[in-house]
């Protein structure tokens, strides 16, 4: 009997389409010192469907300037998105870019997960950090008693390009809005009561209904309510609604797109039972009922949202007041969070701020250490871990903290607010995440909150402090002298943004037009140790990171070569 060969025939199953992935972003994540009108550029590994890139799927929000409008263009066969701003951002602010899963490749395949990152705009380069009080202003109405002003937001609430102020007040449970007069000053305020409010303080801005105007979320410290204020773009808030959280004493608020649907979500920290509450945004200014999250620790009080592991998904830093620790929860891109690491702090963290303080390209976090009378600094490892901590004496009972490049030198400085000693501390960063206390700014009552913003649009950052005992705003102007530009300016082609540095630094390169460029790094013996760029480039600015891995400390030279010549910069690596 003859047997024919057995042929196995399989139905050809279609191969799963490869989801488009982000190759690079400009300005780079964590970059400090971007031009306020810089183009935002994202390069993908394959061609996109330009029709899916819209103001809803690609959102840009400045912490103070608010939602940014602009125009999209496409390059490299639709693999690169370029977003050109209609109006510049504010000086010295954090800018967050959020791309949703609505963006697809040319074949209709969406990204595996949404992609978000943040960078910081530039401010005037000063020779030193020094401020002086210029005036103060009462937040009380005539004949009004104590209102306990606590917290501040400095967004452009009426869309005129100037930094306004919104200040929560605990006792009357309201927010008082002060519109900028157009010269950096404020002369009056409007009161917005918070329905179901109770000791409001913590606050963050966003655009919850995607109408292009700044909205504000406010946590209430004495109950289980989150207040959502929808702005009208003229300085008013015609809709103010409260949402029930999963615990009482709402002391922390974070704004992020946790599930990648293109709508801003909210997370609160609820001190009473140590939980977090996740509110999924509907995109129209309303939110789904709260979902409970257990972060661990004891007394979750403070929050900061940032991408801690470099995957383009926003994560959460949680400050646990009672157990004195920082907890890092990684986001899964679908609205879920899981604990990845925790680390003890010297103080009890009352408030957090996140940013790359040591120039290694990884997100770090600073904490107001309350009863410990310190400012804690916790360094991230860029992979979802917390490596080490440091702390600095910071007056008595440190309640609030913030980060900003106060002197425009490309690193983040720190400002703390001290309730019991009645002052604000200003700390200067040496570029490696080591801080020195350079100035104390006293007030008449309590140092409750201080923020850095450009009140008068001159490119230099000013400070606005809140005193919750006298219910005053204190205004400080920088008196630092404008410094000479560093030898390697943007016009010459090459700037090193963090120097000296540890682990990783960013080099900012600007090209006049399309050309071939090569960027290499050499040690002091002239040996090539890294090739960071070698190929065709387009006009504009690029941010290029150099990760040193296990290279020894010392001095290195970065060499940029183009047809028009060569530019060099010295780099100092510390271990």
Coordinates of C-alpha atoms in Angstrom, one line a residue:
X1 CA 0.0 0.0 0.0
X2 CA 1.3 3.4 -0.9
X3 CA 1.1 6.2 1.5
X4 CA 1.0 9.8 0.4
X5 CA 3.0 12.3 2.5
X6 CA 0.8 13.8 5.2
X7 CA 0.3 17.4 4.5
X8 CA -0.7 19.6 7.4
X9 CA -2.5 22.6 6.3
X10 CA -3.1 25.4 8.7
X11 CA -5.4 28.3 8.2
X12 CA -3.2 31.4 8.0
X13 CA -3.9 33.3 11.2
X14 CA -3.3 37.0 10.8
X15 CA -0.3 38.3 12.8
X16 CA -1.1 40.6 15.6
X17 CA -0.3 44.2 14.5
X18 CA 2.6 45.8 16.2
X19 CA 1.5 48.7 18.4
X20 CA 3.3 52.0 17.7
X21 CA 5.9 52.9 20.3
X22 CA 7.5 56.2 21.3
X23 CA 11.2 56.4 20.4
X24 CA 12.1 59.8 21.7
X25 CA 10.5 63.0 22.9
X26 CA 11.7 66.6 22.8
X27 CA 12.1 68.3 25.2
X28 CA 13.2 65.3 27.1
X29 CA 11.4 64.0 30.1
X30 CA 12.6 65.9 33.2
X31 CA 14.4 68.5 31.1
X32 CA 15.0 71.8 32.9
X33 CA 15.3 75.0 30.9
X34 CA 13.3 74.5 27.7
X35 CA 12.4 77.6 25.8
X36 CA 8.9 78.8 26.6
X37 CA 7.9 78.6 22.9
X38 CA 9.7 75.4 22.0
X39 CA 8.2 72.9 19.7
X40 CA 7.2 69.6 21.3
X41 CA 8.3 66.7 19.1
X42 CA 7.5 63.0 19.5
X43 CA 9.2 60.3 17.3
X44 CA 7.5 56.9 16.9
X45 CA 8.9 53.7 15.5
X46 CA 6.3 53.6 12.6
X47 CA 4.0 55.8 10.7
X48 CA 0.9 57.2 12.4
X49 CA -2.6 58.0 11.3
X50 CA -2.4 61.9 11.5
X51 CA -6.2 62.0 11.8
X52 CA -5.9 60.4 15.2
X53 CA -3.6 63.1 16.6
X54 CA -5.9 65.9 17.9
X55 CA -6.2 68.3 20.7
X56 CA -8.1 65.6 22.6
X57 CA -5.5 62.8 22.1
X58 CA -2.4 65.0 22.4
X59 CA -2.8 67.4 25.3
X60 CA -0.3 69.9 26.6
X61 CA -0.8 71.6 30.1
X62 CA 1.4 74.1 31.8
X63 CA 1.2 74.2 35.5
X64 CA 0.6 78.0 35.5
X65 CA -0.2 78.8 31.8
X66 CA -2.8 76.1 31.6
X67 CA -4.0 74.1 28.5
X68 CA -1.9 74.9 25.4
X69 CA -3.4 75.4 22.0
X70 CA -1.3 74.8 18.9
X71 CA -0.8 73.3 15.5
X72 CA 0.2 69.7 14.6
X73 CA 2.6 68.8 11.7
X74 CA 4.0 65.5 10.7
X75 CA 7.5 64.6 9.6
X76 CA 9.6 61.5 8.6
X77 CA 6.8 59.8 6.8
X78 CA 4.3 60.6 9.6
X79 CA 6.5 58.9 12.2
X80 CA 7.2 62.2 14.0
X81 CA 4.6 64.6 15.5
X82 CA 5.6 68.2 15.9
X83 CA 3.4 70.5 18.1
X84 CA 3.9 74.2 17.7
X85 CA 2.5 76.4 20.4
X86 CA 0.1 79.3 19.6
X87 CA 1.3 81.1 22.7
X88 CA 4.4 80.6 24.9
X89 CA 4.2 78.8 28.2
X90 CA 5.0 80.6 31.4
X91 CA 8.6 81.0 32.5
X92 CA 9.9 78.4 35.0
X93 CA 6.8 76.2 35.0
X94 CA 6.3 72.4 34.7
X95 CA 4.7 71.4 31.3
X96 CA 3.0 68.0 31.0
X97 CA 2.3 66.3 27.7
X98 CA -0.2 63.5 27.6
X99 CA -0.9 61.3 24.6
X100 CA -3.9 59.0 24.8
X101 CA -4.5 55.5 23.3
X102 CA -6.7 57.2 20.6
X103 CA -3.5 57.8 18.6
X104 CA -3.0 54.9 16.2
X105 CA -0.6 53.8 13.5
X106 CA -1.4 54.1 9.8
X107 CA -3.2 50.7 10.0
X108 CA -5.4 51.6 13.0
X109 CA -3.5 49.9 15.8
X110 CA -3.4 52.0 19.0
X111 CA -0.5 52.4 21.4
X112 CA -0.3 49.7 24.0
X113 CA -0.7 52.4 26.6
X114 CA -1.0 56.2 26.8
X115 CA 2.3 58.1 27.1
X116 CA 2.9 61.1 29.3
X117 CA 6.0 63.1 30.3
X118 CA 6.9 66.5 31.9
X119 CA 9.6 69.1 31.4
X120 CA 10.4 72.5 32.8
X121 CA 10.6 75.8 31.0
X122 CA 13.5 78.2 31.4
X123 CA 13.7 81.3 33.5
X124 CA 16.2 84.2 33.6
X125 CA 19.8 83.1 34.5
X126 CA 20.8 84.9 37.8
X127 CA 24.1 85.1 39.5
X128 CA 22.6 84.1 42.9
X129 CA 19.3 83.3 44.6
X130 CA 18.1 86.3 46.7
X131 CA 14.7 87.7 47.3
X132 CA 13.2 90.7 49.1
X133 CA 9.7 91.3 50.4
X134 CA 8.0 94.0 48.4
X135 CA 4.5 94.0 49.8
X136 CA 1.8 92.0 51.5
X137 CA -2.0 91.9 51.1
X138 CA -4.8 90.7 53.4
X139 CA -7.2 88.1 52.2
X140 CA -9.9 89.1 54.8
X141 CA -12.9 91.2 53.9
X142 CA -13.5 94.3 56.0
X143 CA -14.4 93.3 59.5
X144 CA -13.8 89.6 58.9
X145 CA -12.1 87.5 61.5
X146 CA -9.6 84.7 61.0
X147 CA -10.1 82.7 57.8
X148 CA -7.0 80.5 57.8
X149 CA -5.7 80.9 54.3
X150 CA -3.7 77.8 53.4
X151 CA -2.5 76.9 49.9
X152 CA -2.2 78.7 46.6
X153 CA -2.5 78.1 42.8
X154 CA -0.9 80.6 40.4
X155 CA -2.6 79.7 37.1
X156 CA -3.7 82.1 34.3
X157 CA -7.4 81.9 35.2
X158 CA -8.7 84.5 32.8
X159 CA -6.6 83.7 29.8
X160 CA -4.9 87.0 29.5
X161 CA -1.3 85.7 29.8
X162 CA -0.7 86.8 33.4
X163 CA -0.4 84.7 36.5
X164 CA -3.5 84.9 38.7
X165 CA -4.0 83.4 42.2
X166 CA -6.5 81.1 43.8
X167 CA -6.2 80.7 47.6
X168 CA -8.2 78.2 49.7
X169 CA -9.4 79.4 53.1
X170 CA -10.1 76.8 55.7
X171 CA -12.6 78.4 58.2
X172 CA -15.1 79.8 55.7
X173 CA -14.5 76.9 53.3
X174 CA -14.0 79.0 50.2
X175 CA -11.5 79.9 47.5
X176 CA -10.5 83.5 46.9
X177 CA -9.4 84.4 43.4
X178 CA -7.1 87.3 42.7
X179 CA -6.7 88.4 39.0
X180 CA -3.4 89.9 38.0
X181 CA -3.7 93.6 37.2
X182 CA -1.5 93.2 34.1
X183 CA 1.6 94.5 35.8
X184 CA 2.3 91.7 38.4
X185 CA 0.1 93.0 41.2
X186 CA -3.3 92.1 42.7
X187 CA -5.8 94.6 44.1
X188 CA -8.9 92.7 44.9
X189 CA -10.4 89.2 45.2
X190 CA -13.6 87.3 44.5
X191 CA -14.9 84.7 46.9
X192 CA -16.1 81.3 45.7
X193 CA -17.7 79.2 48.5
X194 CA -17.2 75.4 48.3
X195 CA -20.4 73.4 48.8
X196 CA -19.8 70.7 51.4
X197 CA -16.3 72.1 52.0
X198 CA -14.4 71.7 55.2
X199 CA -10.9 73.1 55.9
X200 CA -9.9 73.2 52.2
X201 CA -6.2 73.5 51.4
X202 CA -4.5 71.1 49.0
X203 CA -5.2 72.0 45.3
X204 CA -4.1 71.3 41.7
X205 CA -5.0 72.7 38.4
X206 CA -6.2 70.9 35.2
X207 CA -8.6 71.1 32.3
X208 CA -11.2 68.6 33.4
X209 CA -13.8 69.3 30.8
X210 CA -11.3 70.0 27.9
X211 CA -12.7 73.5 27.1
X212 CA -9.3 75.1 27.2
X213 CA -9.8 76.8 30.5
X214 CA -8.1 76.1 33.9
X215 CA -10.1 74.1 36.4
X216 CA -9.1 73.5 40.0
X217 CA -9.5 70.5 42.3
X218 CA -9.4 71.2 46.1
X219 CA -9.2 68.7 48.9
X220 CA -11.1 69.3 52.2
X221 CA -9.0 68.5 55.3
X222 CA -11.9 68.0 57.7
X223 CA -14.2 65.7 55.7
X224 CA -14.4 63.2 52.9
X225 CA -15.0 65.6 50.0
X226 CA -13.1 66.6 46.9
X227 CA -14.2 69.9 45.4
X228 CA -14.0 70.4 41.6
X229 CA -14.2 74.0 40.4
X230 CA -14.8 74.4 36.6
X231 CA -13.4 77.6 35.3
X232 CA -15.0 79.8 32.6
X233 CA -11.8 81.3 31.3
X234 CA -12.6 84.7 32.6
X235 CA -11.6 84.2 36.2
X236 CA -14.9 82.8 37.4
X237 CA -16.1 79.3 38.4
X238 CA -19.8 78.9 37.6
X239 CA -19.7 75.2 38.5
X240 CA -18.4 73.9 41.8
X241 CA -19.3 70.3 42.7
X242 CA -18.1 68.0 45.5
X243 CA -17.3 64.3 45.3
X244 CA -17.2 61.8 48.1
X245 CA -13.8 60.1 48.7
X246 CA -13.1 56.8 50.3
X247 CA -11.7 58.3 53.5
X248 CA -11.8 61.6 55.5
X249 CA -9.2 64.4 55.8
X250 CA -8.3 64.9 52.2
X251 CA -4.8 66.3 52.3
X252 CA -3.3 65.4 48.9
X253 CA -4.6 65.8 45.3
X254 CA -3.0 64.6 42.0
X255 CA -4.1 65.2 38.4
X256 CA -3.2 62.7 35.8
X257 CA -4.6 60.5 33.0
X258 CA -4.3 57.2 34.8
X259 CA -6.2 55.0 32.3
X260 CA -5.0 56.6 29.0
X261 CA -8.4 57.6 27.7
X262 CA -7.4 61.2 27.1
X263 CA -9.5 62.5 30.1
X264 CA -7.9 63.9 33.2
X265 CA -8.4 61.8 36.3
X266 CA -8.0 62.7 40.0
X267 CA -6.5 60.9 43.0
X268 CA -6.8 62.0 46.6
X269 CA -4.9 61.1 49.7
X270 CA -7.1 60.6 52.7
X271 CA -5.2 60.9 56.0
X272 CA -7.9 59.5 58.4
X273 CA -7.8 55.9 57.1
X274 CA -4.7 56.1 55.0
X275 CA -6.4 55.4 51.6
X276 CA -6.2 56.9 48.2
X277 CA -9.3 57.6 46.1
X278 CA -9.2 57.3 42.3
X279 CA -11.7 59.4 40.3
X280 CA -12.0 58.5 36.7
X281 CA -12.7 61.5 34.6
X282 CA -15.5 61.5 32.0
X283 CA -13.9 64.3 30.0
X284 CA -16.9 66.7 30.5
X285 CA -15.8 67.9 33.9
X286 CA -17.6 65.2 35.8
X287 CA -16.1 62.1 37.5
X288 CA -17.0 58.5 38.2
X289 CA -17.5 57.5 41.9
X290 CA -14.3 57.0 43.8
X291 CA -12.4 53.7 43.7
X292 CA -10.4 52.9 46.8
X293 CA -6.6 52.3 46.6
X294 CA -4.6 50.9 49.5
X295 CA -1.0 52.4 49.4
X296 CA 0.2 50.8 52.7
X297 CA 2.0 52.8 55.4
X298 CA 0.0 54.8 57.8
X299 CA -1.7 58.1 57.3
X300 CA -1.5 58.8 53.6
X301 CA -1.4 62.6 53.4
X302 CA 0.5 63.8 50.4
X303 CA 0.7 63.0 46.7
X304 CA 2.8 63.8 43.6
X305 CA 2.3 62.3 40.1
X306 CA 5.3 61.7 37.9
X307 CA 6.7 59.0 35.6
X308 CA 9.1 57.2 38.1
X309 CA 10.2 54.3 35.8
X310 CA 10.4 56.0 32.4
X311 CA 7.7 54.0 30.7
X312 CA 5.5 57.0 29.8
X313 CA 2.9 56.0 32.4
X314 CA 2.3 58.4 35.3
X315 CA 3.0 56.9 38.8
X316 CA 2.2 58.2 42.3
X317 CA 4.5 59.1 45.1
X318 CA 2.6 58.9 48.4
X319 CA 3.7 60.5 51.7
X320 CA 2.6 58.5 54.7
X321 CA 2.5 61.0 57.6
X322 CA 2.1 58.6 60.6
X323 CA 4.7 56.1 59.5
X324 CA 7.2 58.7 58.1
X325 CA 7.8 57.2 54.7
X326 CA 7.5 57.8 51.0
X327 CA 5.7 55.0 49.1
X328 CA 6.0 54.7 45.3
X329 CA 3.1 53.2 43.4
X330 CA 3.6 52.4 39.7
X331 CA 0.7 53.0 37.3
X332 CA -0.4 50.2 35.0
X333 CA -1.9 52.5 32.4
X334 CA -5.4 51.2 33.0
X335 CA -6.2 53.2 36.2
X336 CA -4.5 50.7 38.5
X337 CA -1.6 51.3 40.9
X338 CA 0.7 48.9 42.8
X339 CA 3.3 49.5 45.4
X340 CA 6.9 49.1 44.0
X341 CA 9.0 50.5 46.9
X342 CA 8.9 52.5 50.1
X343 CA 11.6 54.3 52.1
X344 CA 11.7 55.9 55.5
X345 CA 12.1 59.7 55.9
X346 CA 13.5 61.8 58.6
X347 CA 10.4 63.9 58.9
X348 CA 6.7 63.1 58.6
X349 CA 5.8 64.0 55.0
X350 CA 3.0 66.6 54.9
X351 CA 3.4 67.6 51.3
X352 CA 5.5 66.4 48.3
X353 CA 6.9 67.8 45.1
X354 CA 8.6 65.7 42.3
X355 CA 11.4 66.5 39.8
X356 CA 14.9 65.5 38.8
X357 CA 17.0 67.2 41.4
X358 CA 20.4 65.5 40.8
X359 CA 20.5 65.6 37.1
X360 CA 20.6 61.8 36.5
X361 CA 17.4 61.8 34.4
X362 CA 15.3 60.1 37.1
X363 CA 12.4 61.5 39.0
X364 CA 13.1 62.4 42.7
X365 CA 10.8 63.7 45.3
X366 CA 11.1 66.2 48.2
X367 CA 8.9 66.2 51.2
X368 CA 7.8 68.8 53.9
X369 CA 8.8 67.0 57.0
X370 CA 6.3 68.6 59.4
X371 CA 7.1 67.7 63.0
X372 CA 10.6 66.6 62.0
X373 CA 11.4 70.2 61.1
X374 CA 13.2 69.1 58.0
X375 CA 12.9 69.0 54.2
X376 CA 13.5 65.4 53.0
X377 CA 15.0 64.5 49.6
X378 CA 14.4 61.0 48.2
X379 CA 16.2 59.9 45.1
X380 CA 14.6 57.7 42.5
X381 CA 16.5 55.0 40.6
X382 CA 14.5 55.5 37.3
X383 CA 13.3 51.8 37.5
X384 CA 10.5 52.1 40.1
X385 CA 12.8 52.1 43.1
X386 CA 13.8 54.6 45.8
X387 CA 17.5 54.6 46.3
X388 CA 18.5 56.9 49.1
X389 CA 17.4 59.9 51.2
X390 CA 18.9 63.1 52.5
X391 CA 17.4 65.8 54.7
X392 CA 17.9 69.4 55.6
X393 CA 16.9 71.5 58.7
X394 CA 14.0 73.6 57.7
X395 CA 12.6 75.9 60.3
X396 CA 9.9 74.6 62.7
X397 CA 7.0 72.4 61.6
X398 CA 7.5 72.4 57.8
X399 CA 4.1 72.2 56.2
X400 CA 4.7 72.8 52.5
X401 CA 7.4 72.4 49.9
X402 CA 8.0 73.1 46.2
X403 CA 10.6 72.8 43.5
X404 CA 11.6 75.4 40.9
X405 CA 14.7 76.6 39.0
X406 CA 14.8 79.9 40.9
X407 CA 18.1 81.1 39.4
X408 CA 17.7 79.7 35.9
X409 CA 20.9 77.6 36.0
X410 CA 19.3 74.4 34.9
X411 CA 18.6 72.6 38.2
X412 CA 15.7 72.6 40.6
X413 CA 16.0 74.6 43.8
X414 CA 13.7 74.1 46.8
X415 CA 11.5 76.3 48.9
X416 CA 9.8 75.2 52.2
X417 CA 7.1 76.7 54.4
X418 CA 7.5 76.6 58.2
X419 CA 4.4 77.1 60.3
X420 CA 5.7 77.4 63.8
X421 CA 8.8 79.4 63.1
X422 CA 6.8 81.7 60.8
X423 CA 9.1 81.7 57.8
X424 CA 10.0 80.3 54.4
X425 CA 13.4 78.7 53.7
X426 CA 15.0 79.0 50.3
X427 CA 17.5 76.2 49.3
X428 CA 19.9 76.3 46.4
X429 CA 20.7 73.2 44.4
X430 CA 24.4 72.7 43.4
X431 CA 23.2 70.6 40.4
X432 CA 23.9 67.2 42.1
X433 CA 20.8 67.2 44.4
X434 CA 22.8 68.7 47.3
X435 CA 21.0 71.7 48.8
X436 CA 22.3 74.7 50.8
X437 CA 20.0 77.0 52.8
X438 CA 20.6 80.4 51.3
X439 CA 17.8 82.6 52.7
X440 CA 15.1 82.8 55.4
X441 CA 12.0 84.9 54.6
X442 CA 10.1 85.7 57.8
X443 CA 6.4 86.6 58.1
X444 CA 4.3 87.9 60.9
X445 CA 2.4 84.7 61.7
X446 CA 2.9 81.3 60.0
X447 CA 4.8 80.2 56.9
X448 CA 2.0 78.0 55.4
X449 CA 2.7 77.8 51.7
X450 CA 5.0 79.5 49.1
X451 CA 5.1 79.1 45.3
X452 CA 7.4 80.3 42.6
X453 CA 5.9 82.0 39.5
X454 CA 6.6 84.8 37.1
X455 CA 4.1 87.4 38.3
X456 CA 5.2 90.2 36.0
X457 CA 6.2 88.3 32.8
X458 CA 9.8 89.4 32.9
X459 CA 11.3 85.9 32.7
X460 CA 12.4 86.0 36.4
X461 CA 10.6 84.0 39.0
X462 CA 9.0 85.7 41.9
X463 CA 7.7 84.1 45.2
X464 CA 4.2 84.4 46.7
X465 CA 3.9 83.2 50.3
X466 CA 0.7 82.5 52.4
X467 CA 0.5 83.2 56.1
X468 CA -2.5 81.4 57.6
X469 CA -2.4 83.2 61.0
X470 CA -2.5 86.8 59.6
X471 CA -4.3 85.6 56.4
X472 CA -1.9 87.6 54.3
X473 CA -0.2 87.0 50.9
X474 CA 3.5 88.0 51.0
X475 CA 5.1 89.1 47.7
X476 CA 8.8 88.6 47.1
X477 CA 10.9 89.9 44.2
X478 CA 14.2 88.4 43.1
X479 CA 17.1 90.8 43.5
X480 CA 19.7 88.5 42.0
X481 CA 21.8 90.0 39.3
X482 CA 21.4 88.7 35.8
X483 CA 24.4 86.5 35.2
X484 CA 26.6 86.4 32.2
X485 CA 25.5 83.7 29.8
X486 CA 27.6 80.5 30.0
X487 CA 30.3 80.2 27.3
X488 CA 28.3 77.5 25.4
X489 CA 25.0 79.2 24.7
X490 CA 22.1 77.9 22.7
X491 CA 23.3 79.9 19.7
X492 CA 26.7 78.1 19.6
X493 CA 25.0 74.7 19.4
X494 CA 25.6 72.9 22.7
X495 CA 24.5 73.3 26.3
X496 CA 25.0 70.8 29.2
X497 CA 22.0 71.2 31.4
X498 CA 23.4 69.5 34.6
X499 CA 27.0 69.9 35.3
X500 CA 28.6 68.5 37.5
X501 CA 26.2 65.5 37.5
X502 CA 25.8 61.9 38.7
X503 CA 24.9 58.9 36.5
X504 CA 23.2 60.7 33.7
X505 CA 23.1 64.2 32.2
X506 CA 21.3 65.9 29.3
X507 CA 22.9 67.8 26.5
X508 CA 20.8 70.4 24.6
X509 CA 21.8 70.7 20.9
X510 CA 20.4 73.3 18.5
X511 CA 20.7 73.2 14.7
X512 CA 20.2 76.1 12.3
X513 CA 19.0 73.7 9.6
X514 CA 19.0 70.2 8.3
X515 CA 22.5 68.7 8.3
X516 CA 24.7 65.8 9.3
X517 CA 25.9 66.0 12.9
X518 CA 28.0 63.9 15.2
X519 CA 28.1 64.1 19.0
X520 CA 30.8 62.2 20.8
X521 CA 32.2 62.1 24.4
X522 CA 35.9 61.7 25.2
X523 CA 37.8 61.2 28.4
X524 CA 40.8 63.3 29.4
X525 CA 43.2 61.0 27.6
X526 CA 41.4 61.6 24.3
X527 CA 39.7 58.2 24.2
X528 CA 36.2 58.1 22.7
X529 CA 33.8 56.7 25.4
X530 CA 30.4 57.3 23.8
X531 CA 28.8 58.2 20.5
X532 CA 25.5 60.0 21.3
X533 CA 24.6 61.1 17.8
X534 CA 25.8 60.3 14.3
X535 CA 23.4 61.0 11.4
X536 CA 21.0 63.5 9.7
X537 CA 19.3 66.0 11.9
X538 CA 16.5 68.6 11.3
X539 CA 16.5 72.2 12.3
X540 CA 15.6 73.0 15.9
X541 CA 16.5 71.8 19.4
X542 CA 17.2 68.3 20.5
X543 CA 17.7 66.9 24.0
X544 CA 20.2 64.0 24.2
X545 CA 20.9 62.1 27.4
X546 CA 24.3 60.6 28.2
X547 CA 24.0 57.6 30.6
X548 CA 27.5 56.9 32.1
X549 CA 26.7 53.5 33.5
X550 CA 29.8 52.4 35.5
X551 CA 32.3 54.9 34.1
X552 CA 34.7 56.5 36.6
X553 CA 34.2 60.0 38.0
X554 CA 36.2 62.7 36.4
X555 CA 36.2 65.3 33.6
X556 CA 35.0 64.4 30.1
X557 CA 34.6 66.4 26.9
X558 CA 31.5 66.4 24.7
X559 CA 32.3 67.3 21.0
X560 CA 29.6 68.3 18.6
X561 CA 30.8 68.2 14.9
X562 CA 28.8 69.7 12.0
X563 CA 29.8 71.0 8.5
X564 CA 30.1 74.5 10.0
X565 CA 32.6 73.5 12.7
X566 CA 32.9 71.9 16.1
X567 CA 31.7 72.9 19.5
X568 CA 32.9 71.4 22.8
X569 CA 31.7 71.3 26.4
X570 CA 33.4 70.0 29.5
X571 CA 31.4 67.5 31.7
X572 CA 32.2 66.6 35.3
X573 CA 31.0 63.2 36.4
X574 CA 30.6 62.6 40.2
X575 CA 30.2 59.4 42.0

